[in-house]
Amino acid sequence: QATPSWAKGARTVFDVMGACESFLYGKEPDSVNGANGQITKGMRVQTQYTIAEGGDGRWYMGKVTRLYGNNRCRIYYDDGDTWTGNAMEVYSMQGPPPSASAGAPGMPPVGIQQGMPVGAPVVQAMVVSGEPVKLP
């Protein structure tokens, strides 16, 4: 289907939004410094939603959609959520993985599947005559 003559050279909504963001936040850099190397626009990354910030301690994957000159970036996550924050909290899926020895809090020990929350053990109990009894 041919483009109508009135639409030739017209800018899309995304072009205009990009221009507005550049005006508000400055020129978008080519890369920013992530937790395990350089982060670029379009890169697959992961961040941890820490318990300290009200999260569940799990790691979430997404794609970098915007870089900012103050070493910040915006991520569109696979689950549809978005986040803008310090790129030093962002791990590239192409770089070395986060590890507990690298100082990444909440990372599972070697041999535990990534994506599983790590924390205090769950206490199991059984109700007997209306009173909870802790199991060994």
GROMACS .gro file of C-alpha atoms in nm:
model
  136
    1GLN     CA    1   0.000   0.000   0.000
    2ALA     CA    2   0.144   0.336  -0.104
    3THR     CA    3   0.196   0.616   0.148
    4PRO     CA    4  -0.039   0.910   0.080
    5SER     CA    5   0.141   1.223  -0.042
    6TRP     CA    6   0.029   1.422   0.263
    7ALA     CA    7   0.195   1.166   0.496
    8LYS     CA    8   0.533   1.155   0.321
    9GLY     CA    9   0.797   1.287   0.555
   10ALA     CA   10   0.551   1.306   0.847
   11ARG     CA   11   0.692   1.224   1.188
   12THR     CA   12   0.545   0.946   1.397
   13VAL     CA   13   0.428   0.986   1.756
   14PHE     CA   14   0.746   0.805   1.866
   15ASP     CA   15   0.964   1.052   1.672
   16VAL     CA   16   0.792   1.342   1.845
   17MET     CA   17   0.817   1.177   2.190
   18GLY     CA   18   1.188   1.112   2.132
   19ALA     CA   19   1.233   1.479   2.041
   20CYS     CA   20   1.047   1.586   2.357
   21GLU     CA   21   1.256   1.355   2.576
   22SER     CA   22   1.575   1.490   2.420
   23PHE     CA   23   1.457   1.844   2.493
   24LEU     CA   24   1.370   1.760   2.855
   25TYR     CA   25   1.652   1.520   2.942
   26GLY     CA   26   1.928   1.607   2.698
   27LYS     CA   27   2.089   1.403   2.423
   28GLU     CA   28   2.063   1.029   2.469
   29PRO     CA   29   2.410   0.877   2.524
   30ASP     CA   30   2.530   0.575   2.324
   31SER     CA   31   2.578   0.374   2.645
   32VAL     CA   32   2.572   0.394   3.024
   33ASN     CA   33   2.764   0.202   3.292
   34GLY     CA   34   2.571  -0.100   3.418
   35ALA     CA   35   2.648  -0.333   3.708
   36ASN     CA   36   2.838  -0.578   3.485
   37GLY     CA   37   2.944  -0.366   3.188
   38GLN     CA   38   2.815  -0.119   2.932
   39ILE     CA   39   2.436  -0.094   2.878
   40THR     CA   40   2.302   0.015   2.539
   41LYS     CA   41   1.953   0.089   2.408
   42GLY     CA   42   1.773  -0.228   2.298
   43MET     CA   43   1.987  -0.454   2.519
   44ARG     CA   44   1.831  -0.742   2.718
   45VAL     CA   45   1.887  -0.684   3.090
   46GLN     CA   46   1.773  -0.792   3.435
   47THR     CA   47   1.721  -0.614   3.766
   48GLN     CA   48   1.632  -0.735   4.112
   49TYR     CA   49   1.314  -0.605   4.277
   50THR     CA   50   1.464  -0.599   4.627
   51ILE     CA   51   1.272  -0.659   4.946
   52ALA     CA   52   1.422  -0.335   5.083
   53GLU     CA   53   1.232  -0.139   4.814
   54GLY     CA   54   0.908  -0.330   4.876
   55GLY     CA   55   0.969  -0.603   4.618
   56ASP     CA   56   0.979  -0.980   4.628
   57GLY     CA   57   1.356  -1.029   4.590
   58ARG     CA   58   1.318  -1.182   4.244
   59TRP     CA   59   1.504  -1.093   3.927
   60TYR     CA   60   1.307  -0.954   3.632
   61MET     CA   61   1.415  -0.941   3.268
   62GLY     CA   62   1.339  -0.674   3.013
   63LYS     CA   63   1.474  -0.450   2.739
   64VAL     CA   64   1.639  -0.107   2.769
   65THR     CA   65   1.419   0.149   2.592
   66ARG     CA   66   1.596   0.478   2.680
   67LEU     CA   67   1.932   0.596   2.814
   68TYR     CA   68   1.987   0.918   3.007
   69GLY     CA   69   2.302   1.128   3.047
   70ASN     CA   70   2.305   1.091   3.427
   71ASN     CA   71   2.382   0.715   3.403
   72ARG     CA   72   2.015   0.623   3.424
   73CYS     CA   73   1.806   0.408   3.192
   74ARG     CA   74   1.445   0.304   3.135
   75ILE     CA   75   1.351  -0.064   3.107
   76TYR     CA   76   1.038  -0.222   2.961
   77TYR     CA   77   1.003  -0.555   3.142
   78ASP     CA   78   0.876  -0.878   2.988
   79ASP     CA   79   0.577  -0.867   3.225
   80GLY     CA   80   0.473  -0.522   3.089
   81ASP     CA   81   0.602  -0.311   3.378
   82THR     CA   82   0.850  -0.026   3.330
   83TRP     CA   83   1.126   0.119   3.548
   84THR     CA   84   1.361   0.414   3.524
   85GLY     CA   85   1.660   0.421   3.754
   86ASN     CA   86   2.034   0.400   3.814
   87ALA     CA   87   2.202   0.189   3.545
   88MET     CA   88   2.446   0.053   3.807
   89GLU     CA   89   2.154  -0.161   3.932
   90VAL     CA   90   2.107  -0.313   3.584
   91TYR     CA   91   2.275  -0.637   3.474
   92SER     CA   92   2.325  -0.704   3.104
   93MET     CA   93   2.221  -1.052   2.994
   94GLN     CA   94   2.535  -1.047   2.775
   95GLY     CA   95   2.776  -0.979   3.063
   96PRO     CA   96   2.882  -1.193   3.355
   97PRO     CA   97   2.588  -1.300   3.573
   98PRO     CA   98   2.528  -1.141   3.911
   99SER     CA   99   2.654  -1.351   4.200
  100ALA     CA  100   2.645  -1.340   4.577
  101SER     CA  101   3.025  -1.310   4.580
  102ALA     CA  102   3.001  -1.003   4.354
  103GLY     CA  103   2.794  -0.829   4.621
  104ALA     CA  104   2.453  -0.873   4.460
  105PRO     CA  105   2.223  -0.908   4.763
  106GLY     CA  106   1.962  -1.179   4.738
  107MET     CA  107   2.135  -1.375   4.464
  108PRO     CA  108   2.076  -1.746   4.496
  109PRO     CA  109   2.376  -1.959   4.593
  110VAL     CA  110   2.537  -2.166   4.318
  111GLY     CA  111   2.310  -2.453   4.217
  112ILE     CA  112   1.980  -2.279   4.300
  113GLN     CA  113   1.764  -2.182   4.004
  114GLN     CA  114   1.767  -1.810   3.926
  115GLY     CA  115   1.428  -1.643   3.969
  116MET     CA  116   1.357  -1.824   4.296
  117PRO     CA  117   1.338  -1.591   4.597
  118VAL     CA  118   1.611  -1.637   4.851
  119GLY     CA  119   1.540  -1.555   5.213
  120ALA     CA  120   1.452  -1.696   5.552
  121PRO     CA  121   1.336  -2.059   5.552
  122VAL     CA  122   0.964  -2.125   5.567
  123VAL     CA  123   0.846  -2.265   5.902
  124GLN     CA  124   0.597  -2.544   5.861
  125ALA     CA  125   0.327  -2.603   6.122
  126MET     CA  126   0.043  -2.847   6.177
  127VAL     CA  127  -0.278  -2.767   6.368
  128VAL     CA  128  -0.357  -3.016   6.644
  129SER     CA  129  -0.655  -2.951   6.872
  130GLY     CA  130  -0.667  -2.590   6.755
  131GLU     CA  131  -0.307  -2.515   6.861
  132PRO     CA  132  -0.024  -2.478   6.609
  133VAL     CA  133   0.266  -2.716   6.662
  134LYS     CA  134   0.604  -2.650   6.501
  135LEU     CA  135   0.748  -2.941   6.309
  136PRO     CA  136   1.120  -3.020   6.339
   0.00000   0.00000   0.00000
